[in-house]
Coordinates of C-alpha atoms in Angstrom, one line a residue:
Chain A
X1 CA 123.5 100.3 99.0
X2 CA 125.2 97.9 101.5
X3 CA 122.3 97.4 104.0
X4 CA 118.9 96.3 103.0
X5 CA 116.1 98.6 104.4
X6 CA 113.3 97.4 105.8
X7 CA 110.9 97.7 102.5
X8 CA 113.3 95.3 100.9
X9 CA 113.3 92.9 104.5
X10 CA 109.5 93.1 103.9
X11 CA 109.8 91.8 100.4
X12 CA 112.1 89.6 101.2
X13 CA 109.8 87.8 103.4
X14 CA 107.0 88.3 101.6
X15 CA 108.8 86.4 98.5
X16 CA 110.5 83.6 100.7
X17 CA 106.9 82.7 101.9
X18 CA 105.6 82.9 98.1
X19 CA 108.4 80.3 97.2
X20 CA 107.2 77.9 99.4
X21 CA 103.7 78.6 99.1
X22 CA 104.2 77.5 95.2
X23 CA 107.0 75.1 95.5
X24 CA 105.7 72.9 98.6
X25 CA 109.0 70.8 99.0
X26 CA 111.5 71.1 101.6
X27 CA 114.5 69.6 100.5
X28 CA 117.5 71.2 100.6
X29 CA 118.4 71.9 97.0
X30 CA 114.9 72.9 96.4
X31 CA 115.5 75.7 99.7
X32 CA 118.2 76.6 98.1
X33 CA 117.6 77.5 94.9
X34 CA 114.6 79.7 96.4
X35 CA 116.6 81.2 98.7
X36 CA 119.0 82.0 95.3
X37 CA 116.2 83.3 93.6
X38 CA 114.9 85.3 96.0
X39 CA 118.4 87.1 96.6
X40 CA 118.6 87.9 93.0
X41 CA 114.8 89.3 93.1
X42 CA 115.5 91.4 95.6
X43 CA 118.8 92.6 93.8
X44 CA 117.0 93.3 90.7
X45 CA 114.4 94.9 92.7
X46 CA 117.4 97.3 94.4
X47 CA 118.6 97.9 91.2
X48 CA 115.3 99.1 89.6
X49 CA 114.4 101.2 92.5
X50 CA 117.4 103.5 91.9
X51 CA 116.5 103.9 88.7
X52 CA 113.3 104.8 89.5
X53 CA 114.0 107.9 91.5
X54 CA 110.7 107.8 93.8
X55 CA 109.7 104.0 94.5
X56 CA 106.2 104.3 95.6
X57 CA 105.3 101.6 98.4
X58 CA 101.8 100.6 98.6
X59 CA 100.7 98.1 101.6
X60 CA 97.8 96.0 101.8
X61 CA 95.0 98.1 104.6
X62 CA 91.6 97.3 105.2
X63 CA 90.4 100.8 103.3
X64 CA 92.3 99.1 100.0
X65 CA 90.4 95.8 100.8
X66 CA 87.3 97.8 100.9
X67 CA 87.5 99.3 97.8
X68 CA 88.5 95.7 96.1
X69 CA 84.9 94.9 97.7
X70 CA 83.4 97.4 96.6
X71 CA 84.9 97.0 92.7
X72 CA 84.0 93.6 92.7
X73 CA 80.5 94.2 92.8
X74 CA 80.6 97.2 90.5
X75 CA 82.2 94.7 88.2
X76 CA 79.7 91.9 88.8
X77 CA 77.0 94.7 88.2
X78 CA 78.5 95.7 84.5
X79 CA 79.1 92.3 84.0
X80 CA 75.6 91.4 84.1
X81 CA 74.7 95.0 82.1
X82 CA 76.9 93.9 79.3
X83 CA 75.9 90.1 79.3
X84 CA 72.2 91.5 78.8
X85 CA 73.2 93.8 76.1
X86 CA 75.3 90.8 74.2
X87 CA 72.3 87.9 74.5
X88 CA 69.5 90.5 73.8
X89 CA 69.3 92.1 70.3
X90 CA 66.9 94.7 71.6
X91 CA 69.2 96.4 73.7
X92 CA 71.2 99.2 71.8
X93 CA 74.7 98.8 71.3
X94 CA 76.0 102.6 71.1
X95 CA 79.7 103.2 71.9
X96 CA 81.2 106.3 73.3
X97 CA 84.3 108.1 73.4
X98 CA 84.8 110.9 75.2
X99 CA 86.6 112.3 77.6
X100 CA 86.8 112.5 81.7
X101 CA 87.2 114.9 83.7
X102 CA 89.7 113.8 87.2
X103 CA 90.7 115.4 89.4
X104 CA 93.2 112.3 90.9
X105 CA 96.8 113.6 91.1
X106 CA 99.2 111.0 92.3
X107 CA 100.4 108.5 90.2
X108 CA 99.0 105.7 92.3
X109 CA 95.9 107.0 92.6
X110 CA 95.7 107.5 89.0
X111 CA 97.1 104.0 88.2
X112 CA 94.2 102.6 90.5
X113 CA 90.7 104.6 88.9
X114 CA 92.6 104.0 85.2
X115 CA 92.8 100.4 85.7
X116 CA 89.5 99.8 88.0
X117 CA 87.8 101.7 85.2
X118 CA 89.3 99.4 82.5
X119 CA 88.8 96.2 84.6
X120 CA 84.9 97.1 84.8
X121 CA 83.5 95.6 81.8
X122 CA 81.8 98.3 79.4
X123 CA 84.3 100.9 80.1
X124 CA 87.6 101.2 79.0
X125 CA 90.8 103.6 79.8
X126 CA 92.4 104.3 76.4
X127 CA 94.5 107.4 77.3
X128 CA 95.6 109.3 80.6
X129 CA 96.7 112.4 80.6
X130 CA 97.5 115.2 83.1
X131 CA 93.9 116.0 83.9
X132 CA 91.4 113.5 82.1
X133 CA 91.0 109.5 80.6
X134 CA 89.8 109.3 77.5
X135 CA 86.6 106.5 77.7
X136 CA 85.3 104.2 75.6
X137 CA 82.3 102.9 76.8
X138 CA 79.9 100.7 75.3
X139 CA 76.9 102.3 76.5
X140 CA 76.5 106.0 77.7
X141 CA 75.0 104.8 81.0
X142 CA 78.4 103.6 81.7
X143 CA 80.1 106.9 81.0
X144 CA 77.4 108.9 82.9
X145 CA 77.8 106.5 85.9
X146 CA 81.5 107.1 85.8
X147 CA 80.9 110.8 85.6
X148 CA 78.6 110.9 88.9
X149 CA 82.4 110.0 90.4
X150 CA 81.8 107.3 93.3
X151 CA 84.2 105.2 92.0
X152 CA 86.6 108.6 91.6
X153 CA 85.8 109.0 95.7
X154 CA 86.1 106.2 96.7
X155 CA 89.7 106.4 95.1
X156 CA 90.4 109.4 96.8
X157 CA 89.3 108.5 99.9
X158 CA 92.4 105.9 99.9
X159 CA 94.7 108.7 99.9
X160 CA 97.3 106.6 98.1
Chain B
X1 CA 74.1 67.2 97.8
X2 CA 75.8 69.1 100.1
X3 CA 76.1 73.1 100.0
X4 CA 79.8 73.4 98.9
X5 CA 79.1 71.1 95.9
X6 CA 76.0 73.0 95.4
X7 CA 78.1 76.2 95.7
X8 CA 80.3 74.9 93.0
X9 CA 78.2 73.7 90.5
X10 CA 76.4 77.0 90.2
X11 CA 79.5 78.6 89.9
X12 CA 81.1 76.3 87.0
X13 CA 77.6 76.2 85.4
X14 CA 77.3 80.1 85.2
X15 CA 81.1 80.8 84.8
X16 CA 81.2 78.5 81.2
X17 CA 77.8 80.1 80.6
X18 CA 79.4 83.9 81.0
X19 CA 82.2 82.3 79.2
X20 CA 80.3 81.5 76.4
X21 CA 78.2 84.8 76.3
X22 CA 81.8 86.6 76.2
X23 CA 82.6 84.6 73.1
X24 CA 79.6 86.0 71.1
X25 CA 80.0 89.5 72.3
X26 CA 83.1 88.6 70.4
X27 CA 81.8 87.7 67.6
X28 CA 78.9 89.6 67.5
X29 CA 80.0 93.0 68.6
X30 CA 80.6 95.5 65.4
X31 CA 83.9 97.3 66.0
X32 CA 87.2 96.4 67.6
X33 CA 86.8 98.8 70.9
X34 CA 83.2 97.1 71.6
X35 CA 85.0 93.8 71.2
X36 CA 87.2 94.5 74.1
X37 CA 84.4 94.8 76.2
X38 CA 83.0 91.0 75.3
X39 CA 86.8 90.5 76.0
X40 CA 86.6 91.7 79.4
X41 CA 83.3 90.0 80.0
X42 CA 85.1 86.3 80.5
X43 CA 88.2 87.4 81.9
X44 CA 86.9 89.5 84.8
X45 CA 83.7 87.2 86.0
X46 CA 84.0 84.0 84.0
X47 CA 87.2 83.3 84.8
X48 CA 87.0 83.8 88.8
X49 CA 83.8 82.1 88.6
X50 CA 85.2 78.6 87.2
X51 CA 88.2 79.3 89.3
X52 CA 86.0 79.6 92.6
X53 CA 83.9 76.5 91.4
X54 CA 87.0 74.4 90.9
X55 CA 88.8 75.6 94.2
X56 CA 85.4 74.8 96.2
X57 CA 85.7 71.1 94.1
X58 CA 89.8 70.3 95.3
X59 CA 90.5 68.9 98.5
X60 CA 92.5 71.2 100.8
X61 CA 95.8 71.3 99.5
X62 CA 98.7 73.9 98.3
X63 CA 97.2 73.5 94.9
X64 CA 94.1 75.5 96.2
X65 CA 96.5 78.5 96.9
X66 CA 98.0 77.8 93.0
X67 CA 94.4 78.7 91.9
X68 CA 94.3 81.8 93.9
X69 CA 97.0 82.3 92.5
X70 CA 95.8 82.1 89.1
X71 CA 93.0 84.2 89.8
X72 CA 94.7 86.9 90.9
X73 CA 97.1 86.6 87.9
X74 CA 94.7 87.0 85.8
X75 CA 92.8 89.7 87.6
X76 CA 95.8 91.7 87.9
X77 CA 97.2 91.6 84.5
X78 CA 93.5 91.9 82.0
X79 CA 93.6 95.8 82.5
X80 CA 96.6 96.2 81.5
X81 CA 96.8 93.7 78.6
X82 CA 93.6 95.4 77.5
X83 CA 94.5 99.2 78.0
X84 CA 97.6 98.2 76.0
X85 CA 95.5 96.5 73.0
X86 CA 92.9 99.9 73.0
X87 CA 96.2 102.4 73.3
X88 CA 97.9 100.2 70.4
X89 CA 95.1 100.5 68.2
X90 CA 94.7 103.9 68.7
X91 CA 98.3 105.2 67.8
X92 CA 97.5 102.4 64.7
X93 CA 95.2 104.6 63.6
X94 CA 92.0 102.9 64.3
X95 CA 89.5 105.3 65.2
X96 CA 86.5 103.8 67.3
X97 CA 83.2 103.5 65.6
X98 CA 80.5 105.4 67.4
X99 CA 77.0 105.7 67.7
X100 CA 74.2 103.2 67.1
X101 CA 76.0 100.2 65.9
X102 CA 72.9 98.0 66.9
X103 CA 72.1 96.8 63.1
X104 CA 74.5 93.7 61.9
X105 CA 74.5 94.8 58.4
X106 CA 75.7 97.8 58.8
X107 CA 79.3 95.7 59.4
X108 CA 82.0 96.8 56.9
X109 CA 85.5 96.7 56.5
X110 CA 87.3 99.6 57.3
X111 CA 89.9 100.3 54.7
X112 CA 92.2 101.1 57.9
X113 CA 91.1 97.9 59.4
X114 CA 91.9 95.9 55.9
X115 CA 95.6 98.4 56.3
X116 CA 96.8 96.8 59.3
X117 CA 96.3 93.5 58.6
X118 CA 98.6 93.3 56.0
X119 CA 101.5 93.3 58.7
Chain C
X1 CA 79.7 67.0 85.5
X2 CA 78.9 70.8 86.4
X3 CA 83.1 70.6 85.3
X4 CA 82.3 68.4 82.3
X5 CA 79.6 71.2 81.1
X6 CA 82.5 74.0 82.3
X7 CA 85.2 72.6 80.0
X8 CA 82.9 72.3 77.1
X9 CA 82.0 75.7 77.5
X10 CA 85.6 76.7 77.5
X11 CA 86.1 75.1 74.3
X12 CA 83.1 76.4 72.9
X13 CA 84.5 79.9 73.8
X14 CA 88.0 78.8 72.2
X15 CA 86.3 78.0 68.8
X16 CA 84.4 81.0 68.7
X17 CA 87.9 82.9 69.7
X18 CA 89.9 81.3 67.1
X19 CA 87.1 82.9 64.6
X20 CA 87.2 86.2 65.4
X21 CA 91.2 85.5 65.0
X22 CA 90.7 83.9 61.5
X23 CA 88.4 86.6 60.7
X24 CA 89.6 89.9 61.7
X25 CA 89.6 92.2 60.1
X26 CA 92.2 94.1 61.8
X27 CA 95.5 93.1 63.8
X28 CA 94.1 94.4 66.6
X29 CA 91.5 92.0 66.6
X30 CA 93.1 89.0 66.0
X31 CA 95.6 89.6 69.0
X32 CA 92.1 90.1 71.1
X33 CA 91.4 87.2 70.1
X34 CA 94.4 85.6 70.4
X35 CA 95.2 87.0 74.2
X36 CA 91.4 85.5 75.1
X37 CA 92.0 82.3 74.0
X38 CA 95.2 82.1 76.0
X39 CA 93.6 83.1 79.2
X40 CA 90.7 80.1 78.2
X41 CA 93.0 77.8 77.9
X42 CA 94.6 78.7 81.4
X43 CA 91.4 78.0 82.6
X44 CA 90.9 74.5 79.9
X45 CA 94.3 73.1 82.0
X46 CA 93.1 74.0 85.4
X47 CA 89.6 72.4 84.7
X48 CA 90.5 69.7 82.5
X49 CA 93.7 68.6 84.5
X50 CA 91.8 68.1 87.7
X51 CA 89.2 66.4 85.8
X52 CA 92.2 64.0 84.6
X53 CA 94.1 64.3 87.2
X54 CA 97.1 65.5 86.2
X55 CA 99.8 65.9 87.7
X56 CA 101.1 69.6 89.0
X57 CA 98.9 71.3 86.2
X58 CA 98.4 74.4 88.0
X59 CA 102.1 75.4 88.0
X60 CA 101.7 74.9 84.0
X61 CA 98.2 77.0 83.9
X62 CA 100.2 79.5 86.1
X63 CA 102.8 80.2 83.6
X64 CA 100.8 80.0 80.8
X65 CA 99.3 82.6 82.2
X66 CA 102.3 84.8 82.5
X67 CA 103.4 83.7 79.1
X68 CA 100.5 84.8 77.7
X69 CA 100.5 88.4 79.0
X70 CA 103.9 89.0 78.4
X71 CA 103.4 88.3 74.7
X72 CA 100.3 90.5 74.8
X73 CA 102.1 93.1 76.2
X74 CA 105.3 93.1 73.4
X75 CA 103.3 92.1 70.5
X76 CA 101.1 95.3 71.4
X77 CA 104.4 97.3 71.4
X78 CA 105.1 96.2 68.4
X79 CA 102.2 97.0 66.5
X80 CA 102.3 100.4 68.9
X81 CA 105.5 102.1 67.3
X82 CA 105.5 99.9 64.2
X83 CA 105.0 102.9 62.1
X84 CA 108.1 104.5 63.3
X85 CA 107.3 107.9 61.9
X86 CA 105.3 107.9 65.0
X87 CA 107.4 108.0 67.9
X88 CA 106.0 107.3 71.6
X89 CA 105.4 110.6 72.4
X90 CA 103.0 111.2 70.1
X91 CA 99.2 111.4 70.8
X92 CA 98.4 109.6 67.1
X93 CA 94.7 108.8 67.5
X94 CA 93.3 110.9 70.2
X95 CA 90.6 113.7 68.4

């Protein structure tokens, strides 16, 4: 409790270069009250982290920046799917809801496909549970595509 | 006109159109879930697109890293802000409408829908 | 005027936001409606104060676009548990 562990030195200098990054002055009150209000993030922070029980840490790596790749032209692909479907009355416009299978177990990992799946446009995370999402999808291309899994691997492959 | 410029007007000119596509999907969409989606159209690729165009536009400043900042804001926070608005009107009791919703007239109002506007 | 054409199309968006939020027909809607045209007009100040130059817009677009998911966020809890027959731990919708 006394002594600050390194995951909080790391925050701590993660947030003191975020202060300045937004605040661009370098006067002395303006240091100040960042310093001040980074002390009392990182004291909340402490606070919430034994409340939490098991604070999970998860570090920027080049595998996390390839996935963020990778979504972002999933994403630009749907986008363009669902742009199509809105501008052209032709295309159908037949929403599913159903479930999906996972097999992703840790929390992180589940927090990651849930919101990666919801951030895609044309499918959406309404519920997790223990061992499947429920989907809404506005298409079921988009559903099928999720239920090939890449996006699921890929996840996995992190190992988060 | 050099490439950047060119860059950027390509990106604000497809970004507002995107933008503008996402706000009929709004519109135009039959049921609420659906909706989400046209939602989720202009904030995940309209909104980095006139964010990218505007960055390439500023000189190089702190203000560029404000944008970023933005961007990843807004990135960061849409899937939860949606998930939450799909859970919500679940446990509402608004059951999705499903099948082929293609035909405008078959829009009607719900008498759930017309329930929980009353709030 | 590639930023001129941008803004418009922002507003454009706004207008046809603020009808789906005058429309409906459900609560639901109307805060999907409500929570897009926040996030446009993050994007209307960032655009339209560099156009104007402004000065230190971003910081405002920045928190307007922490405002705006924060009230997402509790207005959605709201409607959520409104019913409070229903507590949290119920699975109310799913079939």
């Amino acid at each position: 409790m006394q002594y600050l562990s390194v995951h909080n030195a790391r925050i701590l200098a993660v947030l003191a270069v975020f202060w300045l990054l937004l605040s661009g002055h370098f006067t002395a009150l303006l240091l100040m009250l960042g310093a001040v209000s980074v002390l009392l993030v990182i004291w909340l922070i402490r606070r919430m982290d034994r409340v939490d029980g098991e604070p999970v840490r998860v570090w920027p790596t080049f595998g996390l920046a390839g996935y963020l790749l990778w979504l972002l032209w999933s994403v630009i692909k749907a986008n363009v799917d669902l742009a199509l479907r809105v501008w052209n009355p032709k295309l159908p416009i037949r929403p599913v809801w159903d479930r999906l299978d996972t097999s992703v177990e840790t929390p992180v990992e589940k927090t990651l496909y849930a919101n990666s799946i919801t951030l895609t446009p044309g499918t959406l995370t309404t519920d997790v549970h223990e061992d499947h999402f429920m989907i809404h999808a506005v298409s079921q291309e988009g559903l099928d595509e999720l239920r090939e899994g890449e996006m699921e691997r890929r996840v996995r492959k992190l190992g988060l | 006109m050099s490439l950047l410029e060119l860059t950027s007007t390509a990106c604000l000119v497809v970004g507002g159109a995107l933008c503008l596509t996402g706000g009929v999907g709004l519109l135009r969409m039959p049921d609420f879930f659906s909706r989400v989606h046209a939602a989720g159209l202009t904030e995940t690729i309209a909104a980095p697109l006139l964010l990218i165009g505007l960055m390439l536009q500023m000189d190089w400043s702190l203000d560029l890293f404000k944008v970023l900042m933005i961007l990843v804001l807004i990135l960061a926070t849409n899937p939860t802000a949606t998930h939450a608005m799909a859970k919500a009107a679940l446990h509402g009791g608004h059951q999705p409408r499903l099948g082929d919703l293609s035909n405008p007239s078959e829009q009607d109002g719900h008498a759930e829908e017309d329930s929980s506007s009353k709030a | 005027m590639a930023l001129g054409a941008a803004i418009l199309a922002v507003m454009v968006t706004m207008v046809l936001a603020l009808i789906r939020a005058f429309e409906g027909p459900s609560a639901y809607d109307r805060m999907l409606a409500a929570n897009l045209f926040g996030t446009k007009t993050v994007l209307l100040i960032a655009l339209g104060g560099y156009m104007l130059d402004w000065h230190s817009f971003l910081d405002i677009a920045l928190l307007y676009a922490l405002v705006n998911f924060v009230s997402t966020i509790a207005v959605m809890r709201f409607f959520e548990y409104r019913d409070m027959s229903q507590g949290p731990g119920d699975d109310g919708g799913a079939s």
